[in-house]
PDB file of C-alpha atoms in Angstrom:
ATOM      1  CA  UNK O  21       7.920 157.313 -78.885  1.00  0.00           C
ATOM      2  CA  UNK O  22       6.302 154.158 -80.280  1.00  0.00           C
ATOM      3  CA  UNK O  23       4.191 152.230 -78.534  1.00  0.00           C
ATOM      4  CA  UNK O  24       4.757 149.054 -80.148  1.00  0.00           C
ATOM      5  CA  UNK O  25       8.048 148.823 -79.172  1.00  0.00           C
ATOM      6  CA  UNK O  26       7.234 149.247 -75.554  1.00  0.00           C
ATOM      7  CA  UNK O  27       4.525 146.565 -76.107  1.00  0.00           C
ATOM      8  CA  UNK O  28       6.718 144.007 -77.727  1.00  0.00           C
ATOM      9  CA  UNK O  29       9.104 144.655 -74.635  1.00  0.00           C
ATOM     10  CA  UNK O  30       7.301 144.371 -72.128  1.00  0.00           C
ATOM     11  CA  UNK O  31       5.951 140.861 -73.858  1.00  0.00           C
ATOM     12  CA  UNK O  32       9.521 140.017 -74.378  1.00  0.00           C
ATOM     13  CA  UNK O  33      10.078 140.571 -70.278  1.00  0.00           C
ATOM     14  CA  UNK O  34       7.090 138.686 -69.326  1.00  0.00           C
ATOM     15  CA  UNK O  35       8.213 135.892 -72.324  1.00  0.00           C
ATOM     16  CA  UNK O  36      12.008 135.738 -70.084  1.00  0.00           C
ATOM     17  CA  UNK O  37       9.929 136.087 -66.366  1.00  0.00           C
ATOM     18  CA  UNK O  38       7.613 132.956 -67.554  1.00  0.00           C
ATOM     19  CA  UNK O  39      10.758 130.765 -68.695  1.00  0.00           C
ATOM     20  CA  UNK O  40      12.198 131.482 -65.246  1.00  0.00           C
ATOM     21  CA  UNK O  41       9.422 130.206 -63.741  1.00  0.00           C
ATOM     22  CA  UNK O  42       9.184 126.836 -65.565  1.00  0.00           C
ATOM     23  CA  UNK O  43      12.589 126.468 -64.741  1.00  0.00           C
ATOM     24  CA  UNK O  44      12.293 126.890 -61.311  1.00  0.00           C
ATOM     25  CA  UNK O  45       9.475 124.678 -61.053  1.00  0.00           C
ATOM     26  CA  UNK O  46      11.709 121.706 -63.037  1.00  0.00           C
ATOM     27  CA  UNK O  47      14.606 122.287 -61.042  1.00  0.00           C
ATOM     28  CA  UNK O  48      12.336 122.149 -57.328  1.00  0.00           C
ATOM     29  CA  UNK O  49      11.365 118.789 -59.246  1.00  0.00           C
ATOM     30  CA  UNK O  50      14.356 117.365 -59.724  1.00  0.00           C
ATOM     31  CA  UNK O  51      15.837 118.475 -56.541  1.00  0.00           C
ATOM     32  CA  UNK O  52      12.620 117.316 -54.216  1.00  0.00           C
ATOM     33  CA  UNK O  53      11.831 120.710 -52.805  1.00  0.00           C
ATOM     34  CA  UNK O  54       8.754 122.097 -51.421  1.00  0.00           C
ATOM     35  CA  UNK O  55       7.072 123.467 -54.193  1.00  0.00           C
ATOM     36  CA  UNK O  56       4.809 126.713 -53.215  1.00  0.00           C
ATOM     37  CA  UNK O  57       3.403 129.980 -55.312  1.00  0.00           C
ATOM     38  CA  UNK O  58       6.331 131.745 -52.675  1.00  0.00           C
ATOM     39  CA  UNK O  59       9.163 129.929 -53.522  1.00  0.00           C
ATOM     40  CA  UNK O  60       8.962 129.316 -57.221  1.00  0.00           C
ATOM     41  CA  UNK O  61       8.670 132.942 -57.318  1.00  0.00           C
ATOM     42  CA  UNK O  62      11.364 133.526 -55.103  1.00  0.00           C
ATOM     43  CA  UNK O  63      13.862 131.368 -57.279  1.00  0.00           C
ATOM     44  CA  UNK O  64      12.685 132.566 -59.910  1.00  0.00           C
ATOM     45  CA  UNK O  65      13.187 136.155 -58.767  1.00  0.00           C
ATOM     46  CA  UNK O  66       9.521 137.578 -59.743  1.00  0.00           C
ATOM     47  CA  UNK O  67       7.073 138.464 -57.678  1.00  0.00           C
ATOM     48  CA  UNK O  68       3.930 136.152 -56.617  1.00  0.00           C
ATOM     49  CA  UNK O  69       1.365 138.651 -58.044  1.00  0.00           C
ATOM     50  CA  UNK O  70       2.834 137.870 -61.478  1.00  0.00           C
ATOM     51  CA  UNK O  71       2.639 133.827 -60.572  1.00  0.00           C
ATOM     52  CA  UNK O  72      -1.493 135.451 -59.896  1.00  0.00           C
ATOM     53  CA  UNK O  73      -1.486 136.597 -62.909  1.00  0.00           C
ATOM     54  CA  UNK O  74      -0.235 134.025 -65.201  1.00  0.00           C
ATOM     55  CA  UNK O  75      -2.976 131.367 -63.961  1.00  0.00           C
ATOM     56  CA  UNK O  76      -1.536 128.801 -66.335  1.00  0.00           C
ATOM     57  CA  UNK O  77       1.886 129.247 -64.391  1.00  0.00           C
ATOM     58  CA  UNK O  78      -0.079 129.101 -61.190  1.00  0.00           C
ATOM     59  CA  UNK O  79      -2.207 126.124 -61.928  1.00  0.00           C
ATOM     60  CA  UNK O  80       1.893 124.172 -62.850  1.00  0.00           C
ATOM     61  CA  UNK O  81       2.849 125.255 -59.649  1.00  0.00           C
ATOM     62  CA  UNK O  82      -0.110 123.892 -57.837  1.00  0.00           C
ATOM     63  CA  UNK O  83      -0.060 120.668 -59.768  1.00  0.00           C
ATOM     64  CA  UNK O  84       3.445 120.465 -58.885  1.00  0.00           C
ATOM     65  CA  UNK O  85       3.637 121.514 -55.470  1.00  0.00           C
ATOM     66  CA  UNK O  86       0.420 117.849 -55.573  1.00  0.00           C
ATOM     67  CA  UNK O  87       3.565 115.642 -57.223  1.00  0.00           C
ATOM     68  CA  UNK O  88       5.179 113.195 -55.299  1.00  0.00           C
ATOM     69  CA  UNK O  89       8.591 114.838 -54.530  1.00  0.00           C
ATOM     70  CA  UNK O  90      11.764 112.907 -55.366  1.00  0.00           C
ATOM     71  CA  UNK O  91      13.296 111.233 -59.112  1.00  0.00           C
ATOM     72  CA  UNK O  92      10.942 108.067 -59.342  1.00  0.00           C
ATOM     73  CA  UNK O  93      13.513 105.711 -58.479  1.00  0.00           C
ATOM     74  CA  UNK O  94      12.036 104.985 -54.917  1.00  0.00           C
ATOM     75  CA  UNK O  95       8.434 104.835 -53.488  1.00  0.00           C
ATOM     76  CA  UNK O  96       5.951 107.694 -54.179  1.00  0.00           C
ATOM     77  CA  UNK O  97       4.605 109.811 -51.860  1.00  0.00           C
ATOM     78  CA  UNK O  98       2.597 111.838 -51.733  1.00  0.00           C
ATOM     79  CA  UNK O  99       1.955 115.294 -49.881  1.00  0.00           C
ATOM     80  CA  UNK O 100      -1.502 114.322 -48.920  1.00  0.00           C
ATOM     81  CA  UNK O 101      -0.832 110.283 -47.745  1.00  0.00           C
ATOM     82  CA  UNK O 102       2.460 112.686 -45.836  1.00  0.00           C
ATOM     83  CA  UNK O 103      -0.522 114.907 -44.183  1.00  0.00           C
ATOM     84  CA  UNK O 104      -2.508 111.843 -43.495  1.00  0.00           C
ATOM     85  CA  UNK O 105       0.027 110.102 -41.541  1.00  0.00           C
ATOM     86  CA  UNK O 106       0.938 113.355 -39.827  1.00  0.00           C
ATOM     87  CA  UNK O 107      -2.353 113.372 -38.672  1.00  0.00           C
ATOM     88  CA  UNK O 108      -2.778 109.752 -37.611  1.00  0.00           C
ATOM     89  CA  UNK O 109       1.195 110.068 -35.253  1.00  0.00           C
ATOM     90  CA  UNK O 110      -0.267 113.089 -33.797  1.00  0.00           C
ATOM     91  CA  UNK O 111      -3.777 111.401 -32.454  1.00  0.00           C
ATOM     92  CA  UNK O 112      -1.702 108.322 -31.586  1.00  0.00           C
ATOM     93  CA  UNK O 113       0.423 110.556 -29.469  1.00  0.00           C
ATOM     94  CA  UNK O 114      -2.949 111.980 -27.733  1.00  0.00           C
ATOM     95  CA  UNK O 115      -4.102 109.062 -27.120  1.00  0.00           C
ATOM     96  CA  UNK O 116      -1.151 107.429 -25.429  1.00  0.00           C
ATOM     97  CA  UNK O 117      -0.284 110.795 -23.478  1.00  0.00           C
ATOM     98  CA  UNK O 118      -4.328 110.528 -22.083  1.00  0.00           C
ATOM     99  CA  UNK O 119      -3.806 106.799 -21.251  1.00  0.00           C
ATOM    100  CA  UNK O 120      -0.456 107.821 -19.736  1.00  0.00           C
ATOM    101  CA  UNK O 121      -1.724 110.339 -17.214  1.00  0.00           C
ATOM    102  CA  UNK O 122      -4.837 107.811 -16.695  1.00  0.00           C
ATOM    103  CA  UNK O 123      -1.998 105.383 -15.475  1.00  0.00           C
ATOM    104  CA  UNK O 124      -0.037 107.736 -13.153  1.00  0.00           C
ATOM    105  CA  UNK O 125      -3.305 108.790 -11.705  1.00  0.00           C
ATOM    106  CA  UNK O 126      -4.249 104.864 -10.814  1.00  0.00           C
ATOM    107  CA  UNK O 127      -0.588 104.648  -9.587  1.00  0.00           C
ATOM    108  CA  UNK O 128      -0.860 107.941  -7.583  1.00  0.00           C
ATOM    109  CA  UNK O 129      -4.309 106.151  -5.524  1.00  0.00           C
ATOM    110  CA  UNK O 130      -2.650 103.321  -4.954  1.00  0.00           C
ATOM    111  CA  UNK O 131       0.663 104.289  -3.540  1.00  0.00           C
ATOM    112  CA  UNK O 132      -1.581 106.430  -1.775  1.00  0.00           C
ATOM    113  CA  UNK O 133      -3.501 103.989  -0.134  1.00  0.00           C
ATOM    114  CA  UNK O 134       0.057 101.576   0.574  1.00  0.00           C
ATOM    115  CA  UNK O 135       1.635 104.649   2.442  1.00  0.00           C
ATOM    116  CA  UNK O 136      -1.975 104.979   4.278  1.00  0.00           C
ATOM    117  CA  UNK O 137      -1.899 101.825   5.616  1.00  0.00           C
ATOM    118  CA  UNK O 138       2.087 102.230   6.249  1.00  0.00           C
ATOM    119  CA  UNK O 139       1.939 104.892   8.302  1.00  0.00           C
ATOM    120  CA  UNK O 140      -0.246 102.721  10.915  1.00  0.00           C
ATOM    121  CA  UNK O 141      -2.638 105.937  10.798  1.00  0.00           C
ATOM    122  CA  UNK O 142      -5.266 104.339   9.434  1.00  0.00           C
ATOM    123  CA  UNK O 143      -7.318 101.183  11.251  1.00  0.00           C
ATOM    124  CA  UNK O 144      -5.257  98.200  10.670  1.00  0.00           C
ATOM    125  CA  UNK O 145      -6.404  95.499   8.911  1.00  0.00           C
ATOM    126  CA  UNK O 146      -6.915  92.879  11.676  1.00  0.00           C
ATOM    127  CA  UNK O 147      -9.110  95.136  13.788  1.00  0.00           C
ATOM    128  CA  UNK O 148     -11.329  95.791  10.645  1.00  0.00           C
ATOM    129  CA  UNK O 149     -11.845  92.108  10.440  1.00  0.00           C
ATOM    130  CA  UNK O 150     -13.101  91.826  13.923  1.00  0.00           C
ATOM    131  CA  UNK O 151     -15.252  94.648  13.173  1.00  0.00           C
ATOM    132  CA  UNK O 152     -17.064  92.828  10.853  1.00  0.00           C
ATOM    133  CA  UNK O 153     -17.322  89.655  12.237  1.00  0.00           C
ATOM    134  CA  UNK O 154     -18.315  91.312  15.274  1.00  0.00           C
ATOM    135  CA  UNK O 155     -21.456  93.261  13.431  1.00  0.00           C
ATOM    136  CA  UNK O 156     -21.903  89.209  11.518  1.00  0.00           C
ATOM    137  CA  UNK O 157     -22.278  87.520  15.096  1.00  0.00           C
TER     138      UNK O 157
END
């Protein structure tokens, strides 16, 4: 058996795997797909630990996956400005969920104190008055 023959094909098979791969990254370009080491390889139909071992492939997948997704005709964006505003809606909505139980609390206290005063269980307000101007005299 010659080994040079087994070399050559298994450099031919690696030659066909990497082609695949740059393909798959070009069409996940053009289409506007998430580009990740998992799903190039999966369209591509090799495994990720051949994506690990072709780091040129995996550094074009990285750089890709960092492109602004879409054809160029509209406005860029990109993943990171995406994360970024992710981010900033998500502290927004903490912030206005605090300030939103803040409110129902003040609301709470003072229905609170209306049905209080309501009920008649509590002194009513012209007796306080003569309280005090009783304790003034």
């Amino acid at each position: 058996m010659n080994t040079n023959s087994l070399i050559e094909g298994r450099k031919a098979d690696s030659a066909r795997r990497r082609q695949r791969v740059i393909k798959a990254i070009n069409a996940a370009r053009r289409d506007g797909t998430v580009i990740n080491v998992s799903g190039i390889a999966r369209q591509a139909g090799v495994d990720r630990a051949f994506l690990y071992r072709h780091k040129d492939l995996l550094a074009q997948v990285h750089a890709a996956g960092a492109e602004p997704p879409g054809d160029g005709t509209g406005p860029h964006v990109s993943r990171a400005s995406l994360q970024a505003d992710l981010a900033n809606a998500l502290e927004r909505s903490n912030r206005l969920a605090a300030r939103g139980r803040q409110l129902e609390a003040k609301l709470s206290e003072l229905l609170g104190e209306h049905a209080w005063r309501e009920s008649g269980l509590g002194a009513p307000d012209d007796i306080d008055q003569f309280k005090r101007r009783i304790t003034n005299l």
